[in-house]
XYZ file of N, CA and C in Angstrom:
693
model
N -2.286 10.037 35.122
C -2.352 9.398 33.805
C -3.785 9.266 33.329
N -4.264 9.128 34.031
C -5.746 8.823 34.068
C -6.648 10.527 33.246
N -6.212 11.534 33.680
C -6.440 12.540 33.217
C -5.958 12.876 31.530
N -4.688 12.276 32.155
C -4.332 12.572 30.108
C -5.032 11.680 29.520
N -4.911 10.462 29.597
C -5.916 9.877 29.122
C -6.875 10.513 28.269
N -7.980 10.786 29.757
C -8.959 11.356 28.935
C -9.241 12.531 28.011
N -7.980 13.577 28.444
C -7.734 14.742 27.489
C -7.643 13.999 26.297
N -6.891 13.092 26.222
C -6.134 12.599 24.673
C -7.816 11.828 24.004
N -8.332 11.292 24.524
C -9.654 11.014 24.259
C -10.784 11.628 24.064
N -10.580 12.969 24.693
C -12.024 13.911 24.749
C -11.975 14.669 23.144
N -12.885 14.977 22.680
C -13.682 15.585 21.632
C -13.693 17.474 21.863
N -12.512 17.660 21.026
C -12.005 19.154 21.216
C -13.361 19.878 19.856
N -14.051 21.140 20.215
C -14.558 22.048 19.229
C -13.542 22.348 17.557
N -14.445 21.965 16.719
C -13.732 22.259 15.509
C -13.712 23.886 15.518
N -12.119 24.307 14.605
C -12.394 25.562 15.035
C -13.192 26.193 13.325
N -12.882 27.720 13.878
C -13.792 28.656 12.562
C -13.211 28.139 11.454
N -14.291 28.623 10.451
C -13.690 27.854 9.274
C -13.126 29.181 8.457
N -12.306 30.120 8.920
C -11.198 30.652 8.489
C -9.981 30.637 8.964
N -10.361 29.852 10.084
C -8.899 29.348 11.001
C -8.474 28.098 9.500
N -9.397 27.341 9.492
C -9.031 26.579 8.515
C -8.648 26.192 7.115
N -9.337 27.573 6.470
C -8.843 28.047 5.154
C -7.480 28.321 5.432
N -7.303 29.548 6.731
C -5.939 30.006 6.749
C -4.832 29.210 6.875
N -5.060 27.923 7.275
C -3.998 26.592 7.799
C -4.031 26.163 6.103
N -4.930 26.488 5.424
C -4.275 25.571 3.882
C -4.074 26.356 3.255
N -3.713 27.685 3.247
C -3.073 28.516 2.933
C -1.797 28.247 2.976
N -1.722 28.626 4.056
C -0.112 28.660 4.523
C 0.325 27.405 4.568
N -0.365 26.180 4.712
C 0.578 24.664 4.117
C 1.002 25.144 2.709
N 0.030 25.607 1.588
C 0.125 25.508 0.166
C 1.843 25.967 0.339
N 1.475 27.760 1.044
C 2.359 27.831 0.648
C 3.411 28.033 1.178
N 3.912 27.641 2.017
C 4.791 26.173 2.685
C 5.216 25.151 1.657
N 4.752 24.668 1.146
C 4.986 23.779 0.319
C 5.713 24.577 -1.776
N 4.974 25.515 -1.699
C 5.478 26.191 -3.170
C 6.917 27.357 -3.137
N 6.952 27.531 -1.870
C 7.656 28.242 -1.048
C 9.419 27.535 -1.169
N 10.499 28.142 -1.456
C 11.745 27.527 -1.091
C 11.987 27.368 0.524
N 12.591 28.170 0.719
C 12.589 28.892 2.253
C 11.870 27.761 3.241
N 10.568 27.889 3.274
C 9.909 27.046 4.211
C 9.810 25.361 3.553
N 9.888 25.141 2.281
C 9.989 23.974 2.057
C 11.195 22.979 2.471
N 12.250 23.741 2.277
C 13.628 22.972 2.590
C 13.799 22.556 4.139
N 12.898 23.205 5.080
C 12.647 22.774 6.529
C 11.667 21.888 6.482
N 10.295 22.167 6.028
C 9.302 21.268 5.715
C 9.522 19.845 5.119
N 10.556 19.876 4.097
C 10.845 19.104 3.914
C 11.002 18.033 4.547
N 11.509 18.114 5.434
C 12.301 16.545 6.316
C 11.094 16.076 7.042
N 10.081 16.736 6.822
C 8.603 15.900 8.054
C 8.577 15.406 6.423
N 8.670 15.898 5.669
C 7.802 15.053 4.469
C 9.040 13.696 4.294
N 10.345 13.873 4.396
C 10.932 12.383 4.466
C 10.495 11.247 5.788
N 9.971 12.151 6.495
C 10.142 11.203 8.051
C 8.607 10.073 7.140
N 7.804 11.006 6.694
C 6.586 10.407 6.538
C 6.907 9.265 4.853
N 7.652 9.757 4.082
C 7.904 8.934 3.031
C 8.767 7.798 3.700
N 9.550 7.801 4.422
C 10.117 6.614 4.835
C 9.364 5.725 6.316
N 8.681 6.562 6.529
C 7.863 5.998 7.345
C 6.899 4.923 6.873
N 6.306 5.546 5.456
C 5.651 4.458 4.598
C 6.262 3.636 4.017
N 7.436 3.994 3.832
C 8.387 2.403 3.291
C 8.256 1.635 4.447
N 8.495 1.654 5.689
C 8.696 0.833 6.908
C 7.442 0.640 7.422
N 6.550 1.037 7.389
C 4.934 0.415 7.669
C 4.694 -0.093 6.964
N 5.053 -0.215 5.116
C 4.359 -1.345 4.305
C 5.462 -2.563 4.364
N 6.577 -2.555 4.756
C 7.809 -3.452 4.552
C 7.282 -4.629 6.073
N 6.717 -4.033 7.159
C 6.875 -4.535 8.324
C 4.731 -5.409 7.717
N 4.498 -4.604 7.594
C 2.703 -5.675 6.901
C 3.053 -6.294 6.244
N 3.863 -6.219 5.108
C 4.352 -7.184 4.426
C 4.632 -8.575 4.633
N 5.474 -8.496 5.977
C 6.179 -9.963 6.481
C 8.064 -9.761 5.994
N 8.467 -8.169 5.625
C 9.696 -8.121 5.841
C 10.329 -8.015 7.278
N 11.482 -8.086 7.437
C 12.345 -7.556 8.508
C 12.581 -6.530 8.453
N 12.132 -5.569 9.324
C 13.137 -4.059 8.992
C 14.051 -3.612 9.586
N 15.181 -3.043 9.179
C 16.444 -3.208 9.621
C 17.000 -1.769 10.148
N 16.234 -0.804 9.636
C 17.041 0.293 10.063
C 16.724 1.522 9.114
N 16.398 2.727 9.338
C 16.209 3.912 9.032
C 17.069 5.096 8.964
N 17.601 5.615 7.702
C 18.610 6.792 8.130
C 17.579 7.681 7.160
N 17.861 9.400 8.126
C 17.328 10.497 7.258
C 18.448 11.020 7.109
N 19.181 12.398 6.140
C 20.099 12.827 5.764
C 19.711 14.495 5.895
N 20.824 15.293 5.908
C 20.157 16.639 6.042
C 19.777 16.879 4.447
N 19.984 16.444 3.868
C 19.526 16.710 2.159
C 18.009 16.236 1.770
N 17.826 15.895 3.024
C 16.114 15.869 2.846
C 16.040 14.206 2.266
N 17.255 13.322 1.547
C 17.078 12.067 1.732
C 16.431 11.293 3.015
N 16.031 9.880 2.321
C 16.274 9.074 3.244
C 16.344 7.315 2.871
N 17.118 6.583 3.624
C 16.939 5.610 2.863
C 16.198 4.281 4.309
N 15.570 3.180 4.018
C 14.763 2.489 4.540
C 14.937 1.294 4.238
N 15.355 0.413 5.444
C 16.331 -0.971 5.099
C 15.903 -2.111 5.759
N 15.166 -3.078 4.417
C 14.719 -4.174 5.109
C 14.920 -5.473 4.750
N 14.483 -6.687 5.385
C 14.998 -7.537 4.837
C 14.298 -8.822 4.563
N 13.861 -9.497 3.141
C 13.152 -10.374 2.846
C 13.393 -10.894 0.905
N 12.148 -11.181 0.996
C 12.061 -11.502 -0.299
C 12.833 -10.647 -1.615
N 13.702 -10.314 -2.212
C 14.036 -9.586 -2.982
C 13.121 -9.321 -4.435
N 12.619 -9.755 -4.622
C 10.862 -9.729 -5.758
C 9.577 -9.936 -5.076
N 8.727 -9.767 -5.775
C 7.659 -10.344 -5.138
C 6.556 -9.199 -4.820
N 5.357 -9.223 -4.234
C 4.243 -7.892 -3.889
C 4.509 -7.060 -2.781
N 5.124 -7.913 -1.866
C 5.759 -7.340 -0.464
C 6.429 -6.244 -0.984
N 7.610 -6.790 -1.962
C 8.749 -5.924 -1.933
C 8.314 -4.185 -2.911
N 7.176 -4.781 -3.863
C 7.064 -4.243 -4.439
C 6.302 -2.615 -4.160
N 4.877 -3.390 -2.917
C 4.376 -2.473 -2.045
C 4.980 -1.675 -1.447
N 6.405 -1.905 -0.689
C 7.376 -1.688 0.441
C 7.493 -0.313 -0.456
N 8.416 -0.932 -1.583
C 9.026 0.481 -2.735
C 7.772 1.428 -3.007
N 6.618 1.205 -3.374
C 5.619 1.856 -3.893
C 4.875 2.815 -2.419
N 5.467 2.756 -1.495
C 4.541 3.344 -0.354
C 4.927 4.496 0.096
N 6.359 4.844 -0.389
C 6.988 6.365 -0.155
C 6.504 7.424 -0.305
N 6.475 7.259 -1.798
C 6.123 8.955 -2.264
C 4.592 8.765 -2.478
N 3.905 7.785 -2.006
C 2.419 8.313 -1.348
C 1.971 8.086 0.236
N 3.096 8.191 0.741
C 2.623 8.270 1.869
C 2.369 9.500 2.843
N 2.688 10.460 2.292
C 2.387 11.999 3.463
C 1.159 12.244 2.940
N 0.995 12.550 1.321
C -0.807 12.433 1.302
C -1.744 11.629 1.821
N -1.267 10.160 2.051
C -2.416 9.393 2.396
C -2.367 9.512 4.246
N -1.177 9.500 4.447
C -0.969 10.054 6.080
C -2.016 11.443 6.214
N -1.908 12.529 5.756
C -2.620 13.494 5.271
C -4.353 13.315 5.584
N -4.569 12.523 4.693
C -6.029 12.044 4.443
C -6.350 11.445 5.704
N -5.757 10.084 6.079
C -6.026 10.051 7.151
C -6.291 11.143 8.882
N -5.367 11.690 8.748
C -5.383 12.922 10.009
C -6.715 13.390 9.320
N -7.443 14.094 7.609
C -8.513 14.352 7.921
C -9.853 14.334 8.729
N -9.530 12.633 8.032
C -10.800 11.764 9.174
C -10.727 12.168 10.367
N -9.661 12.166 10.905
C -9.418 12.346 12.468
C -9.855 13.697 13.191
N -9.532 14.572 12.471
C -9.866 15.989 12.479
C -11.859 16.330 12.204
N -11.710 15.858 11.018
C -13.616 15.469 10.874
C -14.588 14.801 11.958
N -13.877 14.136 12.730
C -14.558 13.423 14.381
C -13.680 14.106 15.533
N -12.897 15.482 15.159
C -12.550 16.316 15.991
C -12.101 15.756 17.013
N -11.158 14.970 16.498
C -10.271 13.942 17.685
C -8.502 14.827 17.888
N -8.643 16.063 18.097
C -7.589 17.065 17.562
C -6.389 16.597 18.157
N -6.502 16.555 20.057
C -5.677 16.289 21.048
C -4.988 14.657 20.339
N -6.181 13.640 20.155
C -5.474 12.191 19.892
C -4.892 12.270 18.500
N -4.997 12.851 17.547
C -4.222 13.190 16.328
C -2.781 13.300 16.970
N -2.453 14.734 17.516
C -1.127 14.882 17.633
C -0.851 14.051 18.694
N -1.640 13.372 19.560
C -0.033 12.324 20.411
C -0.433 11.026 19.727
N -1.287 10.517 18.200
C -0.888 9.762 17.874
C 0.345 9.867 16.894
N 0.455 10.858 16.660
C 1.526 11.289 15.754
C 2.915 10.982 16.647
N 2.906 11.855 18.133
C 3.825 11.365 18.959
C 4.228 9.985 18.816
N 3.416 9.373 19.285
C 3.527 8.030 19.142
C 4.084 6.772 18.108
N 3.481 7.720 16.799
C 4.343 6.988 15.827
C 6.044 7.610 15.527
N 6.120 8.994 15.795
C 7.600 9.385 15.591
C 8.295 8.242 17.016
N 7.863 8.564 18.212
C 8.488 7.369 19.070
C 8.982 5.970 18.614
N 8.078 5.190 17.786
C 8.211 4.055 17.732
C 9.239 4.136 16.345
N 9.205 4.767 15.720
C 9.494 5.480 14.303
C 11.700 5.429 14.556
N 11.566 6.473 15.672
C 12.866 6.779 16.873
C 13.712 5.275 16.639
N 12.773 4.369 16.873
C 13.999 3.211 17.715
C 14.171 2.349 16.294
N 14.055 2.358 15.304
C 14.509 2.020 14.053
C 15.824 3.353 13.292
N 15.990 4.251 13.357
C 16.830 5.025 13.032
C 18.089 4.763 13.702
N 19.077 5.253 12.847
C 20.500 4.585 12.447
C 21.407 5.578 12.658
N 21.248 6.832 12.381
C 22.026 8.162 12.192
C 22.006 9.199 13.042
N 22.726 9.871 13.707
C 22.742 11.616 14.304
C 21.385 12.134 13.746
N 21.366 12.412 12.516
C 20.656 13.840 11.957
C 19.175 12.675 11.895
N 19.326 11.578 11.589
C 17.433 11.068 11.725
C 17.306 11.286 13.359
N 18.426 10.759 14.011
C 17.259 11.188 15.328
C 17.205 12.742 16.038
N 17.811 13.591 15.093
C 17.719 14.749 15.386
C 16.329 15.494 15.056
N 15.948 14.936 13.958
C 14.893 15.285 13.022
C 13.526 14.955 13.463
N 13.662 13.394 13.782
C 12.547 12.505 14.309
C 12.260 13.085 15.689
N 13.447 13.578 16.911
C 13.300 13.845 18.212
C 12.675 15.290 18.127
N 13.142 16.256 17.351
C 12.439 17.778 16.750
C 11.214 18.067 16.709
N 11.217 17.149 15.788
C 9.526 16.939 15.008
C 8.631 16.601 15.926
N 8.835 15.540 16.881
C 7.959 15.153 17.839
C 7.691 16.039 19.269
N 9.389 17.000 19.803
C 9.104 17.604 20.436
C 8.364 19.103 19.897
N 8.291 19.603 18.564
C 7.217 20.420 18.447
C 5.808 19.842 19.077
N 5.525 18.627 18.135
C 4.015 18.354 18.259
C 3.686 18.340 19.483
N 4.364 17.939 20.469
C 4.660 17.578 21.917
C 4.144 18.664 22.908
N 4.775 19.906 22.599
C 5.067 21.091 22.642
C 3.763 21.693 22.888
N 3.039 21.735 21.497
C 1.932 21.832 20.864
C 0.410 21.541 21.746
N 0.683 20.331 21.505
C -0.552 19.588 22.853
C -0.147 19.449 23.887
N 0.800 19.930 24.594
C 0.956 20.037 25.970
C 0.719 21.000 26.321
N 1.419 22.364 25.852
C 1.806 23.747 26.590
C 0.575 24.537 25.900
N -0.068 24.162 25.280
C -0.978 25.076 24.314
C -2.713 25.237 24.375
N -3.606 26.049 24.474
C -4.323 25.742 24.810
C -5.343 25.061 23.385
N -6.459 24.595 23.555
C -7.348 24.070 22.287
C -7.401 24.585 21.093
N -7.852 25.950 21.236
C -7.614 26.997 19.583
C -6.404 26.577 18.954
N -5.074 26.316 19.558
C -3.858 26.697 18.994
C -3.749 25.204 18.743
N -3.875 24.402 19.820
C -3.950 22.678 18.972
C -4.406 22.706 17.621
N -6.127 23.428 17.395
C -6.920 22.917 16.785
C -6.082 23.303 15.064
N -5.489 24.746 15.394
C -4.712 25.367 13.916
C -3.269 24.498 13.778
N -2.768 24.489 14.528
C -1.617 23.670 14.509
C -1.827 22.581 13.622
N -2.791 21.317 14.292
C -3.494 20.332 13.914
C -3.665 20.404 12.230
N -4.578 21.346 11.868
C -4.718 21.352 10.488
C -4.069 21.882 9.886
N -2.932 22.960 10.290
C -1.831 23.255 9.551
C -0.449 22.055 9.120
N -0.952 21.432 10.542
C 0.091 20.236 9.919
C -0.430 19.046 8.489
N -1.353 18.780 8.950
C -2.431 17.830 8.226
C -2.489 18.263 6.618
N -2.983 19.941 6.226
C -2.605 20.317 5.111
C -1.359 19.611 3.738
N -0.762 20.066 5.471
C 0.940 20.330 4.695
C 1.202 19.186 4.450
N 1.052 17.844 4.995
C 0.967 16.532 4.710
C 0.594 16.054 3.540
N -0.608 17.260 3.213
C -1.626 16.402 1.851
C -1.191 17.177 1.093
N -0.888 18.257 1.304
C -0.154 19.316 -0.099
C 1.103 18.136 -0.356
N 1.919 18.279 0.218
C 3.325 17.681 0.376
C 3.696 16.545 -0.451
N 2.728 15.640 -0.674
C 3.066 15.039 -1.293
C 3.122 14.808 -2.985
N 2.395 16.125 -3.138
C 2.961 16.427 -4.824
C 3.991 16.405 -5.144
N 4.704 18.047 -4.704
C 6.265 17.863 -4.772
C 7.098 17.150 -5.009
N 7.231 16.325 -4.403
C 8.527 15.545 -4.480
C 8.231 14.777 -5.392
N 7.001 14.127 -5.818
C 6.961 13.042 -7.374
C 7.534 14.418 -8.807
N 7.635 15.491 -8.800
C 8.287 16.384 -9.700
C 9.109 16.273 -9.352
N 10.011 16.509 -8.373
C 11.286 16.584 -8.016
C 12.063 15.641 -8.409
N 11.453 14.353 -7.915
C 11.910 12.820 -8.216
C 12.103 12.837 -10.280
N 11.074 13.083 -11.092
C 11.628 13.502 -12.277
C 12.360 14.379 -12.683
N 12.540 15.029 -12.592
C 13.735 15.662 -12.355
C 14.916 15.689 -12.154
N 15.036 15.137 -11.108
C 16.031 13.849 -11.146
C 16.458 13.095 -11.734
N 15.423 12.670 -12.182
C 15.739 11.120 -12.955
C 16.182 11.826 -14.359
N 15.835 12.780 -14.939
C 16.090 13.687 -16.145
C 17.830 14.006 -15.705
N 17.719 14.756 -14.879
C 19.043 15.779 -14.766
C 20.153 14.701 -14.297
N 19.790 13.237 -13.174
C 21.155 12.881 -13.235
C 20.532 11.038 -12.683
N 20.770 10.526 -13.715
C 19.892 9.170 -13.821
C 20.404 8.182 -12.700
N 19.379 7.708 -11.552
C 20.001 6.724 -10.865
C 19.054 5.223 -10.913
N 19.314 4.114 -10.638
C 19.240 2.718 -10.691
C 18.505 2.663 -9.157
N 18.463 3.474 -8.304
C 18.139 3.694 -7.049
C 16.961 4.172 -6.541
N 16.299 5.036 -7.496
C 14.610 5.834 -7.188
C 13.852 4.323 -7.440
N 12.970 5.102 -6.387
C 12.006 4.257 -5.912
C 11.069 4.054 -7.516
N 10.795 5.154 -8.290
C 10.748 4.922 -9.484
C 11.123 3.763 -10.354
N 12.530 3.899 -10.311
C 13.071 2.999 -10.891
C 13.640 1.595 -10.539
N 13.465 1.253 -8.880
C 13.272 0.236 -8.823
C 12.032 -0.729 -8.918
N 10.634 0.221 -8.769
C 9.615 -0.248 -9.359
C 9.361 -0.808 -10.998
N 10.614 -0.405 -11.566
C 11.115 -0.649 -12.599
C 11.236 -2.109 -13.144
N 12.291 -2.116 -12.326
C 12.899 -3.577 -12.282
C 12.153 -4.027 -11.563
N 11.556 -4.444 -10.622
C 10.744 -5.182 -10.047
C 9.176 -5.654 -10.710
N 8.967 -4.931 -11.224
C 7.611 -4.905 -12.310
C 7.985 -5.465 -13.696
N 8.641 -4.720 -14.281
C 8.857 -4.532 -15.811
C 8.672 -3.220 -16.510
N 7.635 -2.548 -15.428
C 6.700 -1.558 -16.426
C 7.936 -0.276 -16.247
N 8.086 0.751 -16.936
C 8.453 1.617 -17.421
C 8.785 2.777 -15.944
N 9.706 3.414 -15.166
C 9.993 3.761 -14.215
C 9.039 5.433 -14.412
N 8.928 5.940 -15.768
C 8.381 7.372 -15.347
C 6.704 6.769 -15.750
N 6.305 5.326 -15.965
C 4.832 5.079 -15.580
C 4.673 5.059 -14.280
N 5.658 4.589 -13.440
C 5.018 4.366 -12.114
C 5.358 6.438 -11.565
N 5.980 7.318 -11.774
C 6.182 8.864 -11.459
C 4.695 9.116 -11.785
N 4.322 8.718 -13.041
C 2.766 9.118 -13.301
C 2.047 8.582 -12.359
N 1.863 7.196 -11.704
C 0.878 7.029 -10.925
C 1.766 7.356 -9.481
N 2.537 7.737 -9.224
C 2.549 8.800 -7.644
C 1.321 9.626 -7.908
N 1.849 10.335 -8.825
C 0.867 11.749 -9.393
C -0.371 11.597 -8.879
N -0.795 10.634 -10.022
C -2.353 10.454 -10.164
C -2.740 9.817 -8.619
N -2.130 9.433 -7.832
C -2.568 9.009 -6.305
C -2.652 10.133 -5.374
N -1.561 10.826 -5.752
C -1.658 12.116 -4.846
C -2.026 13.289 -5.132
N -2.254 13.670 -6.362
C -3.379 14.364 -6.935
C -4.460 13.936 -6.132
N -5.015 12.579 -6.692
C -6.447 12.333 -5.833
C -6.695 12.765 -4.714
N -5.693 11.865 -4.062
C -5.653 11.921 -2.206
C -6.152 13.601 -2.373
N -5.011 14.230 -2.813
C -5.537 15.558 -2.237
C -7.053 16.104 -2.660
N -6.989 15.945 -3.426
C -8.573 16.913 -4.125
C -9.922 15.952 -3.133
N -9.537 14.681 -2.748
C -10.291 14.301 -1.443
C -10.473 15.039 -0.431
N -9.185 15.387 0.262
C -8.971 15.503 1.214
C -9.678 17.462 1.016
N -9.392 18.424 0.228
C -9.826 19.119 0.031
C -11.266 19.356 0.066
N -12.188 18.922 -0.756
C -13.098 18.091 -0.619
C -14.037 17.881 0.626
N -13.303 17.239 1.246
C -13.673 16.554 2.778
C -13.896 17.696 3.386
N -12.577 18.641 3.907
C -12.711 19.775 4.593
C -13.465 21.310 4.589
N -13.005 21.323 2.858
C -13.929 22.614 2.309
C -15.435 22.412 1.783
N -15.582 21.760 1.426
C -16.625 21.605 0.990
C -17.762 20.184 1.340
């Protein structure tokens, strides 16, 4: 133990920086892509509902339980105040949370902490695990983690290091998407249920103002995070 340890601690070589163009490449397009998005997809729910349940649990809610769906849903169930900033944060932390998850792994990657990136990632799908409710979330959640798993175990440093930022990309791309999608939605078949629109009711303010500020958050995040790495 003592050895992993320090693997998981030691300071891996950043790799070439066309290893790294090529990893945001292929997130982009991963992400603009049908085909690879509709798989991609479900890391991007694990991480949107993941941010409902990390801001619900800072908050001072109870959290009750996690289901993912193969439709790339997911819903995130907690229990407290029914108004209020808690509740409001809780709703507002979804559809920015794979970019700002994203951003973060930058940092991590920028102090070339490659190995402790992916088993902190382990670590949070683990803890992530024992809140889920359904077959297909812990099919998804157990998947996801045994790639990364996979990854930094069986693999040597180069292939961590692309892995690493291919995932990280796709995180910060990722979270555009779905704030279009989510309108879209709300256009083609109106529900009382988007996180949109319960920011709605909980605020006052207007449900496709708060679609605009996903945007404008994850727009940012990314052109940061871009930013950070390329330039």
């Amino acid at each position: 133990m003592g050895e992993v340890w320090r693997e998981v601690l030691s300071v891996q070589p950043e790799p070439e920086r066309w290893i790294i163009i090529a990893a945001a490449v292929l997130a982009l397009a991963s992400v603009l892509l049908g085909p690879p998005w509709r798989i991609g997809r479900n890391v991007v729910t694990i991480a949107h509902e993941g941010g409902h349940a990390l801001v619900a649990l800072l908050s001072g809610r109870q959290l009750t339980g996690i289901r993912l769906h193969s439709d790339t849903s997911g819903v995130t169930v907690s229990k407290g105040r029914p108004t209020g900033v808690g509740m409001v944060l809780t709703v507002f932390a979804g559809y920015v949370a794979p970019s700002v998850i994203g951003l973060l792994g930058i940092l991590m990657l920028m102090s070339d902490r490659i190995t402790a990136l992916l088993w902190l990632s382990i670590v949070v799908l683990a803890a992530m695990l024992l809140m889920i409710r359904n077959v297909y979330g812990v099919l998804s959640v157990v998947g996801t983690g045994a790639v990364v798993f996979g990854i930094s175990w069986f693999t040597p440093a180069e292939v961590q290091a692309a892995f690493a930022y291919l995932f990280i990309w796709f995180l910060l791309f990722a979270g555009v998407r779905p704030v279009f999608e989510l309108q879209a939605q709300r256009r083609r078949n109106p529900s009382p249920h988007s996180d949109a629109d319960q920011l709605a009711r909980l605020t006052g303010l207007p449900g496709a103002l708060w679609v605009a500020v996903f945007l404008l958050v994850n727009v940012a995040v990314t052109a940061l995070g871009v930013w950070l790495l390329l330039f």
